[in-house]
Short mmCIF file of C-alpha atoms in Angstrom, two decimals:
data_model
loop_
_atom_site.label_atom_id
_atom_site.label_comp_id
_atom_site.label_asym_id
_atom_site.label_seq_id
_atom_site.Cartn_x
_atom_site.Cartn_y
_atom_site.Cartn_z
CA MET F 1 164.66 -62.93 -35.79
CA SER F 2 162.95 -66.20 -36.23
CA VAL F 3 162.24 -69.34 -34.38
CA ARG F 4 164.70 -71.27 -36.56
CA ARG F 5 167.55 -69.08 -35.32
CA GLU F 6 166.46 -69.95 -31.75
CA MET F 7 166.29 -73.54 -32.68
CA ARG F 8 169.69 -73.76 -34.40
CA GLY F 9 171.31 -72.06 -31.46
CA PHE F 10 169.97 -74.39 -28.87
CA LEU F 11 170.74 -77.41 -31.11
CA VAL F 12 174.33 -76.31 -31.62
CA GLY F 13 174.92 -75.28 -28.07
CA SER F 14 173.43 -78.56 -26.78
CA LEU F 15 175.69 -80.60 -29.18
CA LEU F 16 178.93 -78.77 -28.00
CA PHE F 17 177.98 -79.26 -24.27
CA ALA F 18 177.23 -83.01 -24.89
CA LEU F 19 180.57 -83.32 -26.81
CA GLY F 20 182.52 -81.70 -23.98
CA ALA F 21 181.10 -84.09 -21.57
CA THR F 22 181.45 -87.27 -23.73
CA PRO F 23 183.72 -89.83 -22.11
CA GLY F 24 187.22 -89.78 -23.81
CA TYR F 25 186.82 -86.29 -25.47
CA LEU F 26 188.81 -84.56 -22.74
CA GLY F 27 191.63 -87.14 -23.02
CA LEU F 28 191.59 -86.83 -26.88
CA VAL F 29 191.70 -83.03 -27.15
CA GLY F 30 193.15 -81.86 -23.80
CA VAL F 31 191.79 -79.56 -21.06
CA THR F 32 192.00 -76.29 -22.94
CA ALA F 33 190.10 -77.65 -26.04
CA ASP F 34 187.46 -79.24 -23.87
CA ASN F 35 186.89 -75.98 -22.01
CA LEU F 36 186.75 -74.07 -25.29
CA THR F 37 183.98 -76.39 -26.42
CA TYR F 38 181.92 -75.64 -23.39
CA PHE F 39 182.46 -71.88 -23.82
CA LEU F 40 181.49 -71.92 -27.46
CA GLY F 41 178.42 -74.04 -26.50
CA SER F 42 177.47 -71.31 -23.91
CA ILE F 43 177.73 -68.69 -26.65
CA PHE F 44 175.28 -70.54 -28.78
CA PHE F 45 172.95 -70.94 -25.78
CA THR F 46 173.08 -67.27 -25.20
CA ILE F 47 172.36 -66.40 -28.84
CA ALA F 48 169.40 -68.73 -28.79
CA GLY F 49 168.23 -67.50 -25.36
CA PHE F 50 168.37 -63.83 -26.64
CA THR F 51 166.36 -64.75 -29.78
CA GLN F 52 163.79 -66.52 -27.74
CA LEU F 53 163.47 -63.48 -25.40
CA ARG F 54 163.11 -61.11 -28.31
CA LEU F 55 160.40 -63.34 -29.96
CA THR F 56 158.47 -64.22 -26.87
CA GLY F 57 155.57 -61.93 -25.98
CA ARG F 58 155.25 -60.46 -29.60
CA TRP F 59 152.18 -58.32 -29.59
CA GLN F 60 148.82 -59.93 -30.51
CA ARG F 61 145.30 -58.84 -29.46
CA GLY F 62 144.99 -59.94 -25.72
CA GLY F 63 148.50 -61.36 -25.80
CA TRP F 64 149.38 -59.87 -22.50
CA SER F 65 146.09 -60.29 -20.74
CA ASP F 66 146.68 -63.62 -18.98
CA ARG F 67 149.14 -65.21 -16.64
CA ASP F 68 150.54 -67.73 -19.15
CA ALA F 69 151.69 -65.15 -21.41
CA TRP F 70 153.68 -63.29 -18.64
CA ALA F 71 155.02 -66.73 -17.47
CA ASP F 72 156.23 -67.36 -21.02
CA TRP F 73 158.02 -64.09 -21.16
CA TRP F 74 159.57 -64.48 -17.70
CA ALA F 75 160.65 -67.99 -18.56
CA ALA F 76 162.59 -66.63 -21.51
CA ALA F 77 164.03 -63.73 -19.71
CA ILE F 78 165.30 -65.89 -16.71
CA GLN F 79 166.70 -68.57 -19.05
CA PHE F 80 168.51 -65.69 -20.92
CA LEU F 81 170.23 -64.59 -17.61
CA GLY F 82 171.09 -68.30 -16.98
CA THR F 83 172.93 -68.53 -20.23
CA LEU F 84 174.91 -65.44 -19.37
CA ALA F 85 175.87 -66.98 -16.10
CA PHE F 86 177.23 -70.09 -18.06
CA ASN F 87 179.29 -67.81 -20.23
CA VAL F 88 180.93 -66.57 -17.12
CA SER F 89 181.59 -70.04 -15.67
CA THR F 90 182.76 -71.59 -19.09
CA LEU F 91 185.09 -68.59 -19.80
CA ALA F 92 186.46 -68.90 -16.27
CA ALA F 93 187.18 -72.50 -16.85
CA LEU F 94 188.91 -71.67 -20.14
CA LEU F 95 190.97 -68.90 -18.53
CA GLY F 96 191.72 -71.32 -15.65
CA THR F 97 193.99 -73.23 -18.06
CA ILE F 98 196.16 -70.11 -18.39
CA ASP F 99 196.17 -69.12 -14.58
CA PRO F 100 194.50 -71.87 -12.49
CA GLY F 101 195.01 -70.04 -9.19
CA THR F 102 193.09 -66.97 -10.34
CA PHE F 103 190.29 -68.15 -12.63
CA GLU F 104 189.27 -71.58 -11.55
CA ARG F 105 187.80 -70.38 -8.36
CA LEU F 106 185.45 -68.13 -10.46
CA GLY F 107 183.73 -71.04 -12.24
CA TRP F 108 181.42 -72.76 -9.92
CA ARG F 109 179.16 -69.96 -8.54
CA PRO F 110 177.95 -68.73 -11.96
CA ASP F 111 177.45 -72.41 -12.97
CA PHE F 112 175.24 -72.96 -9.99
CA ILE F 113 173.34 -69.69 -10.53
CA GLY F 114 172.83 -70.51 -14.20
CA SER F 115 171.49 -73.95 -13.39
CA ILE F 116 169.04 -72.26 -10.88
CA CYS F 117 167.82 -69.96 -13.54
CA PHE F 118 167.32 -72.75 -16.01
CA LEU F 119 165.19 -74.61 -13.32
CA VAL F 120 163.08 -71.71 -12.60
CA ALA F 121 162.66 -70.87 -16.26
CA SER F 122 161.61 -74.49 -17.03
CA VAL F 123 159.03 -74.26 -14.26
CA LEU F 124 157.58 -71.12 -15.74
CA ALA F 125 157.66 -72.49 -19.26
CA VAL F 126 155.67 -75.65 -18.15
CA GLU F 127 153.10 -73.33 -16.55
CA ALA F 128 152.94 -71.27 -19.75
CA THR F 129 152.25 -74.20 -22.11
CA THR F 130 149.16 -75.34 -19.99
CA ASN F 131 147.22 -72.87 -22.06
CA ARG F 132 149.44 -72.32 -24.98
CA GLU F 133 146.75 -71.05 -27.22
CA SER F 134 147.20 -67.67 -25.52
CA LEU F 135 151.05 -67.51 -26.31
CA TRP F 136 152.46 -65.44 -29.10
CA ASP F 137 153.02 -68.58 -31.22
CA PRO F 138 150.87 -71.48 -29.99
CA GLU F 139 152.45 -74.01 -32.40
CA ALA F 140 156.07 -73.21 -31.54
CA ARG F 141 156.12 -75.00 -28.18
CA ASN F 142 154.30 -77.88 -26.66
CA TRP F 143 154.26 -79.81 -23.42
CA TRP F 144 156.98 -82.28 -24.76
CA ASN F 145 159.26 -79.34 -25.46
CA THR F 146 158.90 -77.76 -22.06
CA TRP F 147 159.24 -80.96 -20.06
CA LEU F 148 162.40 -82.01 -21.95
CA ASN F 149 163.76 -78.62 -21.03
CA MET F 150 162.78 -79.29 -17.40
CA ALA F 151 164.70 -82.65 -17.55
CA GLY F 152 167.73 -81.01 -19.02
CA SER F 153 167.60 -78.30 -16.38
CA VAL F 154 167.32 -80.87 -13.55
CA ALA F 155 170.44 -82.67 -15.02
CA PHE F 156 172.40 -79.41 -15.30
CA MET F 157 171.52 -78.74 -11.69
CA ILE F 158 172.84 -82.13 -10.76
CA SER F 159 176.12 -81.48 -12.76
CA ALA F 160 176.41 -77.99 -10.96
CA ILE F 161 176.11 -79.61 -7.53
CA PHE F 162 178.73 -82.30 -8.19
CA ALA F 163 180.98 -79.73 -9.85
CA TRP F 164 181.46 -77.94 -6.64
CA ILE F 165 185.05 -77.53 -5.55
CA ASN F 166 185.76 -78.91 -2.18
CA PRO F 167 188.09 -76.45 -0.48
CA SER F 168 189.86 -79.08 1.49
CA THR F 169 190.92 -81.12 -1.56
CA GLY F 170 190.63 -78.53 -4.36
CA GLU F 171 188.70 -81.13 -6.41
CA PRO F 172 185.08 -81.39 -7.49
CA LEU F 173 182.76 -83.56 -5.44
CA ASN F 174 182.40 -86.15 -8.24
CA THR F 175 183.68 -85.38 -11.77
CA ASP F 176 181.75 -88.42 -13.21
CA TRP F 177 178.47 -87.21 -12.05
CA ALA F 178 179.21 -83.58 -13.16
CA ASN F 179 179.96 -84.82 -16.59
CA LEU F 180 176.96 -87.22 -16.63
CA GLY F 181 174.62 -84.34 -15.59
CA THR F 182 176.10 -82.11 -18.22
CA PHE F 183 175.75 -84.74 -20.92
CA PHE F 184 172.05 -85.58 -20.22
CA GLY F 185 171.26 -81.95 -19.59
CA ALA F 186 172.54 -81.18 -23.06
CA ILE F 187 170.60 -84.20 -24.72
CA GLY F 188 167.41 -82.85 -22.96
CA PHE F 189 167.88 -79.33 -24.36
CA PHE F 190 168.82 -80.79 -27.83
CA ALA F 191 165.61 -82.83 -27.95
CA ALA F 192 163.51 -79.83 -26.77
CA ALA F 193 165.00 -77.68 -29.47
CA ALA F 194 164.35 -80.28 -32.18
CA LEU F 195 160.73 -80.21 -31.25
CA LEU F 196 160.42 -76.53 -31.81
CA LYS F 197 158.03 -75.92 -34.79
CA PRO F 198 158.97 -72.89 -36.67
CA GLN F 199 156.03 -71.42 -38.72
CA ALA F 200 156.96 -70.36 -42.21
CA ASP F 201 154.17 -68.00 -42.43
CA ALA F 202 155.05 -66.21 -39.21
CA ASP F 203 158.67 -65.90 -40.22
CA SER F 204 157.86 -64.35 -43.53
CA ASN F 205 154.94 -62.12 -42.53
CA PRO F 206 156.11 -59.21 -40.35
CA SER F 207 152.54 -58.39 -39.23
CA MET F 208 152.28 -61.94 -37.44
CA ASN F 209 155.45 -61.72 -35.48
CA GLY F 210 156.01 -58.03 -35.07
CA THR F 211 159.37 -57.95 -36.83
CA GLY F 212 160.42 -56.08 -39.98
CA PRO F 213 161.90 -57.53 -43.18
CA ALA F 214 165.58 -56.61 -42.00
CA GLU F 215 165.09 -58.94 -38.91
CA ASN F 216 163.88 -61.87 -40.86
CA GLY F 217 166.86 -62.13 -43.33
CA ASP F 218 168.09 -65.53 -42.06
#
């Protein structure tokens, strides 16, 4: 496992989410392909989130002795749960093209829960980077990275709110705002991922990151 894998996962996932929300893309490829784009993006988010969770909190002397280290781990754990919620909502949307009456109703609640998880994780990550010298890899994240994630999380939350299906109409509150929130949320996460700073020494030296050679084959 490496920071590079985490970075690539968030970059690709963000690009796919931004693509799915790009004006004109839905009309060009159709509903099924658009929903498939989101679902694939959520898979990359989950891969990146799991990688981040595995890497966060690697043992170092005194590494678990302060609040910031625990905030860093909980941020990764809660964000990973959020990515799983997005897996559910995007898969429900994809299956909704097959049987709208059954699956489309399953999409919004996980989307909302996932957005809440992302917000909570972003708050914890901002807290953790206030004293990042105590974290497992002080150079991997900085305040720009965590605040861009925060901006992306807020945008995803806006998207989730406007994607709520009004029972009286069967339509989202506002599709334009939902797409806009998704697009800018994805841009925020893309920018944050681009600012990750993988350390070649940490990736190649098992004693620095707690992984064996088999886990660093990428």
